[in-house]
């Protein structure tokens, strides 16, 4: 049993934010009250004074590179990064080697995930080998344990295949996640087409590449009624497309990363390949539109797109290095800085974006602190300062290394077990 005493309890499901005690027993939240005495049973008492307790974070978009690319990350190290960041559930993308396009690989991720102490859920590929040609057996993948479908990293260019995949996913009642960047418009991925790319003498990736595919998929989602997650949304135009599609009645969701909320294309000049990701960091106008999208409910979730790459890979020239940065361990302080301390979102709203809404998309009974709910919790100090100088991840490709961050996870509790503790 664990008793967290005197913390600020933020429950996005109930919309409440008040100080009290939480008793955890048999992996569940047994009781929440203003004052709970430890009693006679053996109980670990955590002093929550000055700390916030919220539902464990849920990241719908991580790359744990396992199987096949484990020199970058594996399921255990990825989960270690997740726990350090306050995450109790993660959804792993399918661009591994082999890709997660067979029931065996789905089961492998699930089995490895069970050893981590948190919930590691596999998304399976939409197309075989992520080739964009032939659909996977989505029903068999669901039976094996896939929680959704995605070819993340690679946009799907065949609209009729996208429609068929949406119809099948809807029949199976599972969400699809889409990486939206039409390569027809892109010459160098990972860097916005704009003033910085011009300065660097390269063409880059314009926002129309994203806007046009988001528009297409929003309309196919409207037509099919499928639950569709627009991944790592980065442009003002894409936000507007999602806003319109939601208004029209499409079951469209959107996620944004902490880095797209924090940085703009200028970061490429300072951090080089550590600021290269797909879709790229864009302009201040886009960043503001992302924040507005979160505020008005157009953007539902914060997802990290945790994308580990080795030092050797990221040391390559800008146009050759792979895209992506790690994100699990720095997500909370970056989100607090961009959204809560600026007054853009309340703490309840931030927890909704980091836990409740991701749970709703994946039909998980999580994201709530009601009595009887799973004891998947994060306990953090919103004001504790620390410097990101080492990571639990196998990789360290982050532009935020050396940054002084404010907001630190102190405990991550999953199914009633303390799986991470800040010492
Ligand atoms: O920057 C990215 N890196 N974007 C993606 O969508 C994929 C990811 C990766 O797998 O490295
Ligand atoms: Zn992606």
XYZ file of C-alpha atoms and ligand atoms in Angstrom:
435
model
C 0.000 0.000 0.000
C 1.090 3.534 -0.738
C -0.296 6.689 0.833
C 0.505 9.972 -0.915
C -0.136 12.689 1.624
C -0.917 16.322 0.998
C -0.267 16.630 -2.721
C -2.180 18.742 -5.192
C -4.374 16.173 -6.943
C -5.121 17.069 -10.548
C -7.755 14.853 -12.136
C -8.530 15.746 -15.752
C -11.456 13.289 -15.913
C -13.258 14.995 -13.027
C -11.843 18.403 -13.899
C -10.664 18.857 -10.315
C -7.504 20.331 -8.802
C -7.383 20.141 -5.003
C -5.093 19.142 -2.187
C -5.605 15.810 -0.439
C -4.417 12.269 0.266
C -4.480 9.237 -2.028
C -4.397 5.644 -0.818
C -3.221 2.993 -3.267
C -4.011 -0.655 -2.623
C -3.816 -3.760 -4.823
C -2.821 -1.700 -7.855
C -5.875 0.532 -7.622
C -6.740 3.902 -6.176
C -8.499 2.790 -3.007
C -9.442 6.155 -1.584
C -9.044 9.881 -2.050
C -9.889 12.214 0.819
C -8.744 15.369 2.500
C -7.040 13.367 5.203
C -6.277 9.641 5.298
C -4.405 8.161 8.263
C -1.939 5.342 7.516
C -3.783 2.944 9.871
C -2.264 -0.280 11.059
C -1.556 -2.091 7.775
C 1.902 -1.759 6.252
C 1.898 1.329 4.117
C 4.571 3.409 2.422
C 3.859 7.051 3.087
C 4.983 9.539 0.436
C 5.109 13.166 1.510
C 3.358 14.967 -1.314
C 3.739 18.453 0.097
C 4.441 20.849 -2.778
C 3.974 18.095 -5.362
C 1.304 17.409 -7.962
C -0.282 13.993 -8.416
C -1.944 13.283 -11.762
C -2.816 10.258 -13.884
C 0.331 8.708 -15.391
C 1.164 10.248 -18.748
C 0.228 8.362 -21.910
C 2.334 8.886 -25.023
C 0.602 7.781 -28.217
C 3.776 8.178 -30.270
C 7.148 6.651 -29.365
C 9.863 4.825 -31.306
C 11.541 2.138 -29.185
C 13.398 0.716 -32.238
C 12.904 -2.853 -31.067
C 13.163 -5.236 -32.917
C 16.079 -4.557 -35.176
C 17.427 -1.099 -34.438
C 18.346 -1.604 -30.825
C 21.636 0.277 -31.118
C 19.393 3.376 -30.918
C 16.970 2.164 -28.232
C 15.324 -1.012 -27.038
C 12.074 -1.636 -25.262
C 13.737 -1.674 -21.839
C 15.707 1.554 -22.290
C 12.794 3.237 -24.008
C 10.585 2.300 -21.081
C 13.241 3.582 -18.652
C 13.082 6.962 -20.420
C 9.287 6.842 -20.285
C 9.252 6.130 -16.539
C 11.699 8.951 -15.892
C 9.370 11.243 -17.820
C 6.276 10.239 -15.839
C 4.749 7.967 -18.496
C 2.903 4.796 -17.526
C 1.607 3.900 -21.012
C 3.255 4.293 -24.407
C 2.204 3.331 -27.921
C 5.170 2.141 -30.011
C 5.372 2.979 -33.672
C 5.735 0.219 -36.237
C 8.853 1.379 -38.145
C 11.135 -1.237 -36.610
C 13.105 -3.958 -38.422
C 11.159 -5.966 -39.276
C 8.235 -3.575 -39.236
C 5.381 -4.478 -36.914
C 3.339 -5.999 -39.734
C 2.917 -9.568 -38.451
C 1.221 -11.045 -35.382
C 4.618 -12.438 -34.249
C 6.194 -8.993 -34.090
C 3.145 -7.563 -32.309
C 3.477 -10.319 -29.728
C 7.221 -9.695 -29.393
C 6.676 -6.042 -28.509
C 3.935 -6.965 -26.043
C 6.072 -9.646 -24.364
C 9.124 -7.404 -24.048
C 6.865 -4.625 -22.854
C 5.515 -6.764 -20.030
C 9.003 -6.854 -18.491
C 9.179 -3.068 -18.141
C 6.707 -2.338 -15.355
C 4.709 0.043 -17.536
C 2.219 -0.513 -20.345
C 4.033 -0.801 -23.669
C 1.473 -1.125 -26.446
C 2.230 -1.897 -30.076
C 0.745 -0.041 -33.009
C 0.929 -2.201 -36.125
C 1.684 -1.185 -39.688
C -1.054 -0.238 -42.141
C 0.903 -1.670 -45.077
C 3.240 -4.643 -45.363
C 6.853 -3.617 -44.773
C 5.655 0.013 -44.624
C 5.801 -0.068 -48.412
C 2.525 1.783 -48.887
C 1.294 -0.872 -51.341
C -0.438 -3.810 -49.731
C -2.548 -3.660 -46.586
C -1.614 -5.787 -43.607
C -4.075 -8.258 -42.087
C -5.358 -5.702 -39.615
C -7.783 -8.103 -37.988
C -5.032 -10.647 -37.249
C -2.820 -7.860 -35.908
C -5.610 -6.701 -33.612
C -6.116 -10.265 -32.373
C -2.377 -10.429 -31.577
C -2.696 -7.263 -29.481
C -2.135 -4.265 -31.766
C -3.906 -1.209 -30.367
C -3.931 0.840 -33.563
C -2.384 1.172 -37.009
C 0.266 3.449 -38.484
C 3.014 3.616 -41.084
C 4.505 6.531 -39.116
C 7.680 7.897 -40.616
C 6.324 7.215 -44.091
C 3.273 9.026 -45.462
C 0.694 6.929 -47.318
C 0.310 8.236 -50.840
C -2.440 5.984 -52.181
C -5.720 7.644 -51.228
C -7.824 4.597 -52.069
C -5.663 2.433 -49.817
C -6.046 5.022 -47.058
C -9.820 4.800 -47.445
C -9.788 0.996 -47.296
C -7.542 1.065 -44.223
C -9.878 3.531 -42.523
C -12.892 1.361 -43.291
C -11.175 -1.696 -41.858
C -9.910 0.153 -38.770
C -13.397 1.459 -38.141
C -14.826 -2.031 -38.416
C -12.207 -3.170 -35.886
C -12.883 -0.114 -33.688
C -9.203 0.865 -33.581
C -7.584 4.223 -34.375
C -5.209 4.971 -37.221
C -2.329 7.438 -36.925
C -0.994 9.230 -39.958
C 2.305 10.896 -40.746
C 1.287 13.727 -43.044
C 3.963 14.984 -45.440
C 3.590 14.613 -49.190
C 7.107 13.929 -50.553
C 6.123 15.508 -53.887
C 6.651 18.912 -52.284
C 9.804 18.061 -50.294
C 13.415 18.190 -51.384
C 15.181 17.973 -48.032
C 13.158 16.608 -45.185
C 13.436 17.679 -41.577
C 13.991 21.409 -42.211
C 11.191 23.863 -42.900
C 11.128 25.461 -46.334
C 11.533 29.111 -45.392
C 14.025 31.724 -44.339
C 16.358 29.309 -42.540
C 16.464 26.765 -45.369
C 17.175 29.621 -47.756
C 20.011 30.804 -45.534
C 21.410 27.276 -45.567
C 21.054 27.043 -49.323
C 18.680 24.067 -49.271
C 15.032 23.756 -50.236
C 13.588 21.944 -47.231
C 10.059 20.766 -46.517
C 7.224 23.278 -47.008
C 4.071 23.317 -44.931
C 1.945 22.639 -48.004
C 3.368 19.094 -47.938
C 1.689 18.648 -44.561
C -1.416 20.782 -45.147
C -2.429 18.990 -48.323
C -2.206 15.475 -46.862
C -3.987 16.527 -43.673
C -6.784 17.956 -45.828
C -7.051 14.710 -47.804
C -7.111 12.484 -44.738
C -9.540 14.684 -42.824
C -11.982 14.345 -45.685
C -11.481 10.578 -45.971
C -11.964 10.345 -42.204
C -15.194 12.295 -42.538
C -16.321 9.971 -45.304
C -15.469 6.739 -43.458
C -16.149 7.731 -39.852
C -12.819 6.189 -38.752
C -10.907 7.492 -35.721
C -7.856 9.173 -37.220
C -4.958 10.739 -35.341
C -3.029 13.408 -37.239
C 0.476 12.835 -35.918
C 2.903 15.508 -34.771
C 0.939 18.380 -36.305
C 3.265 21.288 -37.040
C 1.714 23.880 -39.361
C -0.970 26.524 -38.945
C -2.684 25.281 -42.096
C -2.906 21.723 -40.771
C -4.409 22.975 -37.509
C -7.047 24.859 -39.487
C -7.832 21.734 -41.560
C -8.332 19.645 -38.407
C -10.480 22.389 -36.897
C -12.717 22.418 -39.981
C -12.931 18.624 -40.142
C -13.947 18.402 -36.493
C -16.602 21.032 -37.083
C -17.895 18.960 -39.997
C -18.179 15.922 -37.747
C -15.073 13.886 -38.598
C -13.648 11.674 -35.847
C -10.263 13.326 -36.281
C -7.754 13.753 -33.470
C -4.454 15.586 -33.432
C -1.233 15.366 -31.440
C 1.545 17.916 -31.068
C 5.079 17.453 -29.746
C 6.715 19.482 -26.970
C 9.460 20.529 -29.407
C 7.024 21.985 -31.937
C 5.527 23.977 -29.039
C 8.937 25.205 -27.882
C 11.170 25.811 -30.905
C 10.970 27.268 -34.408
C 13.021 26.772 -37.588
C 15.707 29.090 -36.146
C 16.729 26.216 -33.871
C 18.308 24.492 -36.879
C 20.944 27.237 -37.014
C 21.823 26.676 -33.375
C 21.396 22.933 -32.884
C 21.982 21.590 -36.396
C 20.824 17.995 -36.846
C 19.448 17.967 -33.283
C 16.721 20.277 -34.571
C 16.006 18.137 -37.630
C 12.773 16.213 -37.485
C 9.801 15.249 -39.648
C 7.683 17.275 -39.906
C 10.134 20.127 -39.276
C 10.101 22.948 -36.767
C 8.333 25.790 -38.510
C 7.697 29.489 -37.848
C 6.564 31.475 -34.826
C 3.188 31.900 -36.532
C 2.856 28.110 -36.760
C 3.963 27.640 -33.146
C 1.317 30.109 -31.996
C -1.322 28.323 -34.080
C -0.391 25.032 -32.381
C -0.904 26.599 -28.965
C -4.224 28.074 -30.074
C -5.196 24.625 -31.386
C -4.514 23.094 -27.976
C -6.513 25.822 -26.268
C -9.632 25.503 -28.384
C -9.595 21.681 -28.427
C -8.517 21.250 -32.062
C -5.362 19.511 -30.830
C -6.224 16.793 -28.328
C -2.916 15.376 -27.209
C 0.727 16.051 -26.495
C 2.872 13.215 -27.858
C 6.648 13.172 -27.875
C 7.529 11.337 -31.113
C 10.474 10.044 -29.030
C 12.816 9.172 -31.913
C 16.243 7.997 -30.748
C 19.197 8.007 -33.155
C 22.864 7.298 -32.470
C 25.503 9.978 -32.119
C 27.221 8.797 -35.325
C 23.992 9.153 -37.276
C 23.248 12.612 -35.940
C 26.837 13.755 -36.582
C 26.277 13.398 -40.314
C 25.739 16.559 -42.409
C 22.364 18.259 -42.043
C 20.894 16.917 -45.260
C 22.034 13.340 -44.550
C 21.403 12.816 -40.824
C 18.186 11.036 -39.848
C 15.240 13.072 -38.595
C 13.944 12.910 -35.043
C 14.803 13.632 -31.428
C 14.196 11.911 -28.115
C 11.458 13.463 -26.006
C 10.112 11.383 -23.147
C 12.372 12.736 -20.407
C 11.894 16.424 -21.188
C 8.214 16.533 -22.190
C 6.751 17.635 -18.862
C 8.982 20.664 -18.178
C 8.743 21.820 -21.801
C 4.956 21.569 -21.763
C 4.761 23.366 -18.411
C 6.930 26.150 -19.772
C 5.150 26.593 -23.108
C 1.621 26.140 -21.860
C 0.991 26.405 -18.134
C 3.435 29.048 -16.900
C 2.391 31.229 -19.838
C -1.256 30.876 -18.788
C -2.287 29.222 -22.071
C -3.596 26.053 -20.367
C -4.527 25.215 -16.811
C -2.833 22.289 -15.094
C -6.059 20.288 -15.483
C -6.073 20.997 -19.223
C -2.422 19.982 -19.591
C -3.107 16.682 -17.822
C -6.047 16.152 -20.167
C -3.692 16.480 -23.156
C -1.012 14.256 -21.624
C -3.196 11.514 -20.217
C -6.978 11.595 -20.489
C -7.316 12.281 -24.218
C -4.670 9.734 -25.258
C -6.568 7.176 -23.117
C -9.836 8.089 -24.825
C -8.374 7.678 -28.312
C -7.130 4.170 -27.462
C -10.186 3.176 -25.402
C -8.035 2.714 -22.290
C -9.741 3.059 -18.953
C -7.082 5.463 -17.783
C -6.485 9.162 -17.361
C -8.685 9.382 -14.289
C -8.051 9.446 -10.554
C -11.402 8.191 -9.353
C -11.569 5.597 -6.617
C -11.265 2.121 -8.134
C -9.195 3.350 -11.106
C -5.832 1.758 -11.944
C -3.097 3.278 -9.813
C -1.105 4.602 -12.788
C 0.152 7.906 -11.437
C 2.776 10.558 -11.822
C 3.927 12.685 -8.914
C 5.893 15.753 -9.939
C 7.340 18.996 -8.697
C 6.245 21.691 -11.163
C 8.870 24.108 -9.820
C 11.954 21.939 -9.367
C 14.780 23.068 -11.628
C 17.181 20.623 -13.226
C 19.485 20.428 -16.176
C 18.983 17.839 -18.898
C 22.497 16.444 -19.014
C 22.041 12.688 -19.103
C 19.301 10.381 -20.196
C 17.859 6.980 -19.384
C 17.348 6.564 -23.117
C 20.121 4.820 -25.039
C 20.367 7.898 -27.231
C 20.899 11.551 -26.400
C 19.781 13.286 -29.585
C 18.034 16.255 -28.044
C 18.423 20.000 -28.590
C 17.404 20.458 -24.944
C 20.593 18.955 -23.522
C 22.121 21.554 -21.227
C 18.853 23.463 -20.904
C 17.762 24.463 -17.460
C 14.300 22.953 -17.180
C 11.607 23.576 -14.600
C 9.366 20.688 -13.591
C 10.636 17.281 -12.475
C 8.976 13.916 -12.132
C 9.596 12.624 -8.611
C 7.665 9.335 -8.697
C 6.109 7.297 -11.468
C 3.700 4.689 -10.177
C 2.254 2.001 -12.429
C -0.362 -0.495 -11.237
C 0.431 0.559 -7.690
C 4.200 -0.033 -8.005
C 6.791 2.723 -7.820
C 8.596 2.193 -11.144
C 10.638 5.414 -11.003
C 11.789 7.477 -8.083
C 13.886 10.631 -8.205
C 16.682 10.326 -5.684
O 11.490 12.868 -37.175
C 10.945 11.793 -37.206
N 11.592 10.669 -36.851
N 9.697 11.722 -37.605
C 9.071 10.545 -37.786
O 7.915 10.549 -38.102
C 9.796 9.279 -37.637
C 10.891 9.442 -36.686
C 11.844 8.289 -36.656
O 11.398 7.134 -36.748
O 13.035 8.520 -36.485
Zn 5.968 10.619 -37.768
